[in-house]
Coordinates of C-alpha atoms in Angstrom, one line a residue:
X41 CA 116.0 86.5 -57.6
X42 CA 117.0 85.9 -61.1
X43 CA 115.1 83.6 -63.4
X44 CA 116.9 81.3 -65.5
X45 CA 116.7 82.3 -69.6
X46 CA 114.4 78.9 -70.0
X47 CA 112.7 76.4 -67.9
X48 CA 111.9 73.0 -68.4
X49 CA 108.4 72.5 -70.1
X50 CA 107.1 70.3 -66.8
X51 CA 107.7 73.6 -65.1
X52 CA 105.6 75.7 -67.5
X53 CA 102.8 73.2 -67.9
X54 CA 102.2 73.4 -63.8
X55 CA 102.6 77.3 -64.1
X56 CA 99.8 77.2 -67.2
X57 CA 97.6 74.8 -65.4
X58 CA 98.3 72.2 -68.5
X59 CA 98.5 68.8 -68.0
X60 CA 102.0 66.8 -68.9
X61 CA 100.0 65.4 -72.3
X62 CA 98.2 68.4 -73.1
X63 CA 101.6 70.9 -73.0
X64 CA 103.5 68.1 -74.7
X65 CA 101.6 68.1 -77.5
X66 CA 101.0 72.0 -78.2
X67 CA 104.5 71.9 -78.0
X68 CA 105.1 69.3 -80.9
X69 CA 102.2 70.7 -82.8
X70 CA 104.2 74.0 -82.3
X71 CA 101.3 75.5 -80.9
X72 CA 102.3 76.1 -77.3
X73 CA 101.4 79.6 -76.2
X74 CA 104.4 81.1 -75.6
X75 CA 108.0 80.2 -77.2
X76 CA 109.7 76.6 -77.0
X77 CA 113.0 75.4 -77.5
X78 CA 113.3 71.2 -78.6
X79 CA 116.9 70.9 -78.0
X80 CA 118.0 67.0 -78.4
X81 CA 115.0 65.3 -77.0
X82 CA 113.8 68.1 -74.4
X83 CA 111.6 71.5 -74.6
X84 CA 112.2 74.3 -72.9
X85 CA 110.0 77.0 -72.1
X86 CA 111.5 80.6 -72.9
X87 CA 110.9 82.5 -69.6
X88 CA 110.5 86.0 -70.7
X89 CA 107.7 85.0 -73.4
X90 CA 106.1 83.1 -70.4
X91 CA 106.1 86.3 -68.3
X92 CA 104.8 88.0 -70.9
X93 CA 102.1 85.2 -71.4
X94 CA 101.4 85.8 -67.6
X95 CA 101.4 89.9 -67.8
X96 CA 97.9 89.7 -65.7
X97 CA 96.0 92.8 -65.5
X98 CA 93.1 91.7 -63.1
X99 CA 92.9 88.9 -60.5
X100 CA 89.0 87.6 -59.6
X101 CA 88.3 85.7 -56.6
X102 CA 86.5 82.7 -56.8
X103 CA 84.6 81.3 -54.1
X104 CA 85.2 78.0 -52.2
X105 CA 82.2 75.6 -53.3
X106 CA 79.7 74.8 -50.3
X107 CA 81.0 71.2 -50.3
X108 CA 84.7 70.6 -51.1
X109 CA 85.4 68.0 -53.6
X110 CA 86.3 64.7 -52.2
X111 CA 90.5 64.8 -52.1
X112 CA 90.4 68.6 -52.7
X113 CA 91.0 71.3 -49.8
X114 CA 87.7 73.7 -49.6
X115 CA 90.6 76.9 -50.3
X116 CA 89.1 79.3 -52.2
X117 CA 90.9 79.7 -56.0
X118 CA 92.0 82.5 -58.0
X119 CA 91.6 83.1 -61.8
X120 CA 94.0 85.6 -63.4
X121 CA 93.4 86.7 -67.1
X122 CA 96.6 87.9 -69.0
X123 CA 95.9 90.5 -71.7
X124 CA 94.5 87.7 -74.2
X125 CA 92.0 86.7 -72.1
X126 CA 92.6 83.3 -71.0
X127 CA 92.2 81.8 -68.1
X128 CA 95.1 80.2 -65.9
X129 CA 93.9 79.0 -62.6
X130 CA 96.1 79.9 -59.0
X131 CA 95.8 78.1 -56.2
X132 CA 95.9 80.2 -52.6

């Protein structure tokens, strides 16, 4: 399946782990971590510097805590770590 040449910056903020005010202003700071387009009044999130961003090289499993946290499923999580060395949190 083909990706699109951008996405929407919602989309890349759920991707990162970021939250809607957190990616919205690294992007109007300019200091988003990969490249982003304003065009008129919306941001979009170049796809091949996000799959670049997201070139992970190793995958660690997490486990599940002992008690899950109210409104949270007990689903164990994994952390990826792209090249850089942050860390972007996946869901199983």
């Amino acid at each position: 399946m083909a990706l699109p040449p951008t996405v929407s910056l919602r989309t890349a903020n759920r991707i990162l782990s970021l939250g809607r005010s957190t990616g919205y202003g690294l992007a109007k700071r300019g200091e988003y971590p990969c490249k982003v387009l304003k065009l008129g009044n919306a941001y979009r999130v170049v796809t091949a510097d996000l799959q670049r961003l997201l070139a992970l090289d190793e995958a660690v499993e997490v486990p599940a805590p002992a008690t899950p946290v109210q409104g949270h499923d007990a689903a164990p999580c994994k952390f990826r770590r792209p090249s850089d060395g942050a860390r972007i949190l996946w869901g199983l």
